[in-house]
XYZ file of C-alpha atoms in Angstrom:
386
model
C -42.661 18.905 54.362
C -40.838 20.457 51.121
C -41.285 19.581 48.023
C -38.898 20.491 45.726
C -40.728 19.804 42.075
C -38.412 18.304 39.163
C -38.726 19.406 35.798
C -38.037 17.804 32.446
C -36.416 20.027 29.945
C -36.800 18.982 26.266
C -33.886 20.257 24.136
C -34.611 20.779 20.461
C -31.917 21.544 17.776
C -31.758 24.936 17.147
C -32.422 26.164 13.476
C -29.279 27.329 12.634
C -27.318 23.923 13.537
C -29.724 21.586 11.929
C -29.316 23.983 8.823
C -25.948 23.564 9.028
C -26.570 20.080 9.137
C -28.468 20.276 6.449
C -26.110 21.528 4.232
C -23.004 19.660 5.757
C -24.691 16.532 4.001
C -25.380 18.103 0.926
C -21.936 19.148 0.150
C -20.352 15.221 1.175
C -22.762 14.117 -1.521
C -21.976 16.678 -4.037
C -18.032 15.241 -3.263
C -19.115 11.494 -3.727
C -21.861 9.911 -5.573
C -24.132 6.398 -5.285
C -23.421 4.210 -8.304
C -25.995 1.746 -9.147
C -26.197 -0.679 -12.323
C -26.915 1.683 -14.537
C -23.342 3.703 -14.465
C -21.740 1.520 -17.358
C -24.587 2.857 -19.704
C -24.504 6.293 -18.313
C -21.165 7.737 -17.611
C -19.067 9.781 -20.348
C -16.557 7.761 -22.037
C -13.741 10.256 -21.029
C -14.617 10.396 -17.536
C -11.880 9.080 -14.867
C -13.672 7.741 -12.185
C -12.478 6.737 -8.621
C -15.068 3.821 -6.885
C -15.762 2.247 -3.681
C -17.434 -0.506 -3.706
C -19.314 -1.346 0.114
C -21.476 -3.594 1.604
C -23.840 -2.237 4.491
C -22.798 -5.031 6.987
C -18.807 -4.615 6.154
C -17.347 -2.905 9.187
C -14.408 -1.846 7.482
C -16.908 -0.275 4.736
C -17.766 2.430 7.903
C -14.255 2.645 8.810
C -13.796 4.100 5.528
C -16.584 6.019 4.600
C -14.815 9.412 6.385
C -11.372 8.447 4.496
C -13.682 8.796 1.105
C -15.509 11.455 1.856
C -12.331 13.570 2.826
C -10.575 12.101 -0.920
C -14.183 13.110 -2.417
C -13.687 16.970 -0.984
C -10.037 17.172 -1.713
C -9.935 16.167 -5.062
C -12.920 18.826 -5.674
C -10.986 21.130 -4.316
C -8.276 20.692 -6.276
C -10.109 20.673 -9.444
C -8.594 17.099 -10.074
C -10.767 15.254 -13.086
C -11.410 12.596 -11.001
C -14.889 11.926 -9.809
C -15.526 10.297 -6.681
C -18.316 7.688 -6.277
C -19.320 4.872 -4.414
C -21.615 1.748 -4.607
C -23.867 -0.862 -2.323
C -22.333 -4.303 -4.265
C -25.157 -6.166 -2.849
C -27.775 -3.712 -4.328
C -25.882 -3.066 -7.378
C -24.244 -6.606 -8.239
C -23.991 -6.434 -12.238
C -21.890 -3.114 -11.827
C -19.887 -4.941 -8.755
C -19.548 -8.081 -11.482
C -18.594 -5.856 -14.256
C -15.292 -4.323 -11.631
C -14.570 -8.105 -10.518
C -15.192 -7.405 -6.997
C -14.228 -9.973 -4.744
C -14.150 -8.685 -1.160
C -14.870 -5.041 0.446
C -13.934 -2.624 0.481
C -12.986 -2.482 -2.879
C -11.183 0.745 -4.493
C -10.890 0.659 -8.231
C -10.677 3.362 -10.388
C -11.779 3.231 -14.240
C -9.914 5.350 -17.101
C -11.079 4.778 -20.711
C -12.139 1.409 -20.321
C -9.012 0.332 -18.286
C -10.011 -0.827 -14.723
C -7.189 -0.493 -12.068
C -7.162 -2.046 -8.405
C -6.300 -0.646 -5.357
C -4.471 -2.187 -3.401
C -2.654 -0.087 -0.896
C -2.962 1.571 2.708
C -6.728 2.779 3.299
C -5.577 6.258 4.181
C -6.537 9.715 2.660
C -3.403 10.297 1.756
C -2.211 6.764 -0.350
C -5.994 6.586 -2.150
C -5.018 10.726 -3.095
C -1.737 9.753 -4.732
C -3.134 6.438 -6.233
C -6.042 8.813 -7.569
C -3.439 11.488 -8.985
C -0.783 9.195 -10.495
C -3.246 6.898 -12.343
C -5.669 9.742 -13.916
C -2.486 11.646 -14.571
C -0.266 11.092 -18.007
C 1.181 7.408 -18.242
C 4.219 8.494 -18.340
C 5.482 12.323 -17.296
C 7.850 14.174 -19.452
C 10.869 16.183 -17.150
C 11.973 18.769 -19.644
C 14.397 20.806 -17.228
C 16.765 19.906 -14.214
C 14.514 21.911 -12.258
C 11.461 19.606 -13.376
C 13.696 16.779 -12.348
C 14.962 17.753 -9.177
C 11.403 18.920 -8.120
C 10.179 15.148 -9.116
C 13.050 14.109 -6.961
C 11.783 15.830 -3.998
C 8.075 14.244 -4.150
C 8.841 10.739 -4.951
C 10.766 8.244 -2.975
C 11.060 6.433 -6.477
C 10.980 7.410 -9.515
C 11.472 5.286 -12.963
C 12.872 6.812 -15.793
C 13.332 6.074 -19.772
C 16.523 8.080 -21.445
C 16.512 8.429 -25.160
C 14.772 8.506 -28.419
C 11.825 5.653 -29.809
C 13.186 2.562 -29.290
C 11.889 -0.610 -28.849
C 12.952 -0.257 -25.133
C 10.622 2.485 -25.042
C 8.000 0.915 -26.222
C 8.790 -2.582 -23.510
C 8.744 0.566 -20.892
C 5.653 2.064 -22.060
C 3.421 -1.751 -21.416
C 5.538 -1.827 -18.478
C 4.279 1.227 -17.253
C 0.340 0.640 -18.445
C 0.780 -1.984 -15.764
C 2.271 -0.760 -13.051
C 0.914 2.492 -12.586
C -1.067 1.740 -10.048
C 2.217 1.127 -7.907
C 4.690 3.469 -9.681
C 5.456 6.819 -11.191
C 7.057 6.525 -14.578
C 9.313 9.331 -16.259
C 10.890 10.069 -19.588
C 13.643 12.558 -19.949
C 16.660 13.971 -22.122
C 20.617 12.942 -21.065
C 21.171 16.678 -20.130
C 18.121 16.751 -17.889
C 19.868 14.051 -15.433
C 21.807 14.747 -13.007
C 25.637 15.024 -13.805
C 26.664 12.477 -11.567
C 24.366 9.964 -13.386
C 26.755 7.848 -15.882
C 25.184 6.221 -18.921
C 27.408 3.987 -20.863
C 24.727 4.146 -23.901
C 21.424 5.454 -25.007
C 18.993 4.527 -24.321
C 18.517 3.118 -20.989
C 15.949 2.689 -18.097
C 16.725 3.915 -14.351
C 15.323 3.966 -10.839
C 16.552 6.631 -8.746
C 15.702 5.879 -4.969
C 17.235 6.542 -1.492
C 20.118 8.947 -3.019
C 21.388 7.032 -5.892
C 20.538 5.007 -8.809
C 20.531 1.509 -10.659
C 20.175 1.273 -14.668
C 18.396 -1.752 -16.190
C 20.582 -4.122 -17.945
C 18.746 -6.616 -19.660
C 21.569 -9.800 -19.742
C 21.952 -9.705 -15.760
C 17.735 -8.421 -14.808
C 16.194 -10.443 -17.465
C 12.675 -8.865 -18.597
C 12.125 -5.336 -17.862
C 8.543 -5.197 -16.116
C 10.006 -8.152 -13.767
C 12.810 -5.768 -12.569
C 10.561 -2.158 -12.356
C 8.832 -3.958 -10.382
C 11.306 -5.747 -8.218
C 13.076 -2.243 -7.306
C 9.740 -0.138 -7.152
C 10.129 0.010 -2.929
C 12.457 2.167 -1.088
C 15.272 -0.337 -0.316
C 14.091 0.587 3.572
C 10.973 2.044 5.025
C 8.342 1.740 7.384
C 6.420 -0.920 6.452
C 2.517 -1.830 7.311
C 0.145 -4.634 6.150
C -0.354 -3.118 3.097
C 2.863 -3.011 2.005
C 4.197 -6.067 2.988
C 1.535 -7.892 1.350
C 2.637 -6.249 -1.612
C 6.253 -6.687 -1.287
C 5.494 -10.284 -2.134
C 4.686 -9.286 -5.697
C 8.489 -8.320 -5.889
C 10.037 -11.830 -5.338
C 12.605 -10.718 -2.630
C 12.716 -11.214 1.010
C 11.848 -8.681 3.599
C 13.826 -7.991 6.668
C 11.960 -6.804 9.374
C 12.554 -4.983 12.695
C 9.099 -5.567 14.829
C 9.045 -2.845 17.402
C 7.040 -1.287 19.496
C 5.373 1.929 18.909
C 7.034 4.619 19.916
C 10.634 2.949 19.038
C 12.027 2.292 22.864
C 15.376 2.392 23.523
C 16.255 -1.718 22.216
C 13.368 -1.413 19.501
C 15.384 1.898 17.802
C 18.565 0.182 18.577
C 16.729 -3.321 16.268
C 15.130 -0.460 14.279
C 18.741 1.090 13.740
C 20.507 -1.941 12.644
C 18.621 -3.108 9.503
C 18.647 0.992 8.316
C 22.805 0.531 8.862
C 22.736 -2.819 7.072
C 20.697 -1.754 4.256
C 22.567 1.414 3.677
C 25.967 0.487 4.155
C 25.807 -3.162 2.444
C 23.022 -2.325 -0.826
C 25.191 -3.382 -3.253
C 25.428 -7.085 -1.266
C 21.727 -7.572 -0.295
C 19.719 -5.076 -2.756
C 18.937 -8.252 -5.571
C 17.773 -10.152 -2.949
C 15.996 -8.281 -0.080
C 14.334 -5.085 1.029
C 14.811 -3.625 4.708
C 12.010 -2.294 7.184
C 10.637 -1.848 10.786
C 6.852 -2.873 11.405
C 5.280 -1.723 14.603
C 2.167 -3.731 14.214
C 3.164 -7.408 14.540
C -0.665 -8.415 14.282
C 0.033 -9.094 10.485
C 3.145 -11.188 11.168
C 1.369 -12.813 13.960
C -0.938 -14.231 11.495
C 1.931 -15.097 9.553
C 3.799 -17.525 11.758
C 0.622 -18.985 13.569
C 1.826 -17.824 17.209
C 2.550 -14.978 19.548
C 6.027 -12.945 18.189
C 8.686 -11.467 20.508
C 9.205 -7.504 20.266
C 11.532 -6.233 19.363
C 13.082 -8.679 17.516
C 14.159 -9.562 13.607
C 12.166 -11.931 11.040
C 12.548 -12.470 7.419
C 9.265 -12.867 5.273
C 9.323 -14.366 1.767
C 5.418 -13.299 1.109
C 5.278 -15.415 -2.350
C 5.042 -18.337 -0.516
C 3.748 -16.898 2.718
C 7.754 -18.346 4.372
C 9.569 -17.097 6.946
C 13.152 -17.029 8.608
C 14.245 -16.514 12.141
C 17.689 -15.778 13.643
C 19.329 -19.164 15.344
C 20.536 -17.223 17.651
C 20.142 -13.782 19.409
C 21.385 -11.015 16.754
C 22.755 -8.193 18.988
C 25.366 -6.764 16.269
C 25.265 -6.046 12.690
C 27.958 -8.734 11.806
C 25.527 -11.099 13.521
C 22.915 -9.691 11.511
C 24.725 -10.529 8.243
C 25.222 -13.589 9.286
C 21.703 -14.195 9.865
C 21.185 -12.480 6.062
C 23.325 -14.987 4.494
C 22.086 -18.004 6.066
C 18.569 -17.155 4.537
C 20.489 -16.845 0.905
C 22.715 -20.362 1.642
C 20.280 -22.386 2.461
C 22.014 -22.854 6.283
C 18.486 -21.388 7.721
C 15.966 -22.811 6.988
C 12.295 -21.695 5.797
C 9.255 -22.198 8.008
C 5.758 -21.859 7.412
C 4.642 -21.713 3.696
C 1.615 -22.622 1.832
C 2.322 -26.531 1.027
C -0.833 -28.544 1.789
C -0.056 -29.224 5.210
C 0.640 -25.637 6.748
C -2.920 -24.432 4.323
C -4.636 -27.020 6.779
C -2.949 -25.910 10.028
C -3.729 -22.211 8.607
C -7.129 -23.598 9.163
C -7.445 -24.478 12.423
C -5.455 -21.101 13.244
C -7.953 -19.308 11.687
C -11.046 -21.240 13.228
C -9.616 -20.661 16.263
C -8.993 -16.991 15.935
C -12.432 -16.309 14.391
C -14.156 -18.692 17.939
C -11.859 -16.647 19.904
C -13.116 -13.092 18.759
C -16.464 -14.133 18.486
C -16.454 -15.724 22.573
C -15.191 -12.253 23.276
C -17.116 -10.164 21.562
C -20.444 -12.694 22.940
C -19.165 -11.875 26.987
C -18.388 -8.331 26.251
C -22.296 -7.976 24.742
C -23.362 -10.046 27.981
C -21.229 -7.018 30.013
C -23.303 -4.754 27.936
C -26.625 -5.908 28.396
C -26.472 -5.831 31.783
């Protein structure tokens, strides 16, 4: 009989990758560093400082931790003044109670004493223009057309003061210490504007976004912070979780196109129709709403409590957690305005909210959902383990 004799081969790293290894870790470390208690005491008072705060069980903590490490490399790289650091909140809870954090992740950055929350998409590229536009100057000078029309081409919204010291600027300045964190703010000469712009008097406060412009006028937008941030959104875009949930912040309604991903041929035809209605009719519906498509409905499922058809439309009023749904099926843009102005009269009318009824049926939703995942998650570990 033959016997054929089976061998065990042992791999070991070789040298050269476990040096690379090696150093692969040291340079991620040099790009972010641990923050414990003692960083208050520690740091440089001029230091600009970008944080994450993490807990070791938070799964959405891992889910980040390559996002940080890639905004910890490119800022270096960049030479950007902003360091990059992160910090265990359950090991380190007086510098996690000094930054008020409340939930993880949390992404705050600190600039001479002045904390500032983020709060928008947990991608490389929003935490890199958060980073830039809050450790940058509060409020960028355009000296030339060419400085302004290069501004133009990197912002989808810019805010801008025109004119001498006034008290104006100075309501624009406090406006602006606020909402950086969301906006880019401007100041600029008349003859640095574009010639098309027309100012009636000097000096004045404008947003230029999606080709044209609007100019503060205190009588009809009441106090000036209130209406920056109002208009400091596109007037349509894609929208995601993030953003939505910040929309609400802004006081107007949000139509929304839910589609799927990739935009089929009815979800770009849905998609299509709110871009038409909020270019064509602005001047109607800009006071009152902003325009989108969403092609992750999971956020808006939580919303209304139940399963949502796609494509369809849905208006969200997200400061009191409302909605509005078409009475009947909106296959043209006239029916679309129709649905539009039945929101503003009153004719439609509001579901959901956060009275005390609809917090309690939020409840049970959310019990459910949680038992749900969990039952799941217990028979897919059974799967597992078998």
């Amino acid at each position: 009989m033959r016997t054929t004799r089976m061998t065990t081969t042992t791999t070991t790293t070789p040298p050269l990758l476990l040096l690379l290894s090696v150093l692969l870790l040291v340079s991620v470390s040099a790009f972010v560093e641990e923050l414990d208690d003692s960083f208050m005491e520690t740091r440089a008072a001029d230091d600009i400082w970008l944080i994450k705060f993490y807990a070791p069980w938070c799964s959405f903590c891992k889910q980040l931790d390559p996002v940080w490490h890639q905004v910890g490399s490119e800022l270096k790289s960049l030479g950007s003044p902003v360091n990059v650091g992160k910090s265990d909140a359950t090991a380190s809870s007086g510098l996690a109670k000094e930054f008020r954090v409340r939930g993880y992740p949390a992404i705050l950055m600190l600039k001479k004493d002045v904390k500032y929350n983020y709060q928008g998409p947990r991608t490389k590229d929003g935490i890199l223009d958060f980073a830039n536009r809050v450790a940058g100057p509060l409020v960028r000078s355009l000296s030339s057309p060419k400085l302004f029309q290069h501004a133009m081409s990197r912002h989808d919204v810019m805010i801008v003061y025109v004119g001498a010291t006034s008290p104006l600027k100075g309501n624009f300045t406090s406006a602006a210490e606020e909402l950086i964190v969301h906006s880019y703010f401007f100041s600029a000469p008349r003859d640095v504007l574009p010639k098309e712009v027309s100012l009636p008097s000097l000096p004045a406060v404008l947003v230029f976004k999606d080709g044209t412009y609007s100019t503060f006028n205190e009588e009809v937008d009441g106090d000036l912070k209130t209406w920056i941030n109002r208009e400091r959104f596109p007037n349509f875009l894609k929208i995601d979780s993030f953003t939505l949930y910040a929309m609400g912040e802004t006081e107007k309604f949000v139509l929304l196109a839910l589609v799927k991903k990739g935009l089929c041929e009815k979800s770009l035809r849905f998609k299509n129709l709110v871009e038409k209605l909020a270019t064509e009719l602005r001047e109607t519906y800009n006071r009152f709403f902003y325009f989108g498509f969403m092609e992750d409905s999971d956020y808006i499922r939580g919303l209304v409590m139940d399963d949502v058809i796609i494509p369809s439309f849905i208006v969200v009023n997200l400061s009191n957690d409302g909605y509005f749904l078409p009475l009947v099926a909106v296959e043209t843009e006239h029916h679309l305005q129709e649905f539009l102005d039945g929101v503003l009269t009153g004719s439609i009318q509001a579901q959901g909210g956060n009275g005390a009824i609809q917090r309690v049926r939020r409840f049970i939703y959310d019990t459910k959902t949680t038992l749900q995942v969990r039952s799941v998650f217990n028979l897919t570990s059974c799967f597992l383990n078998q």
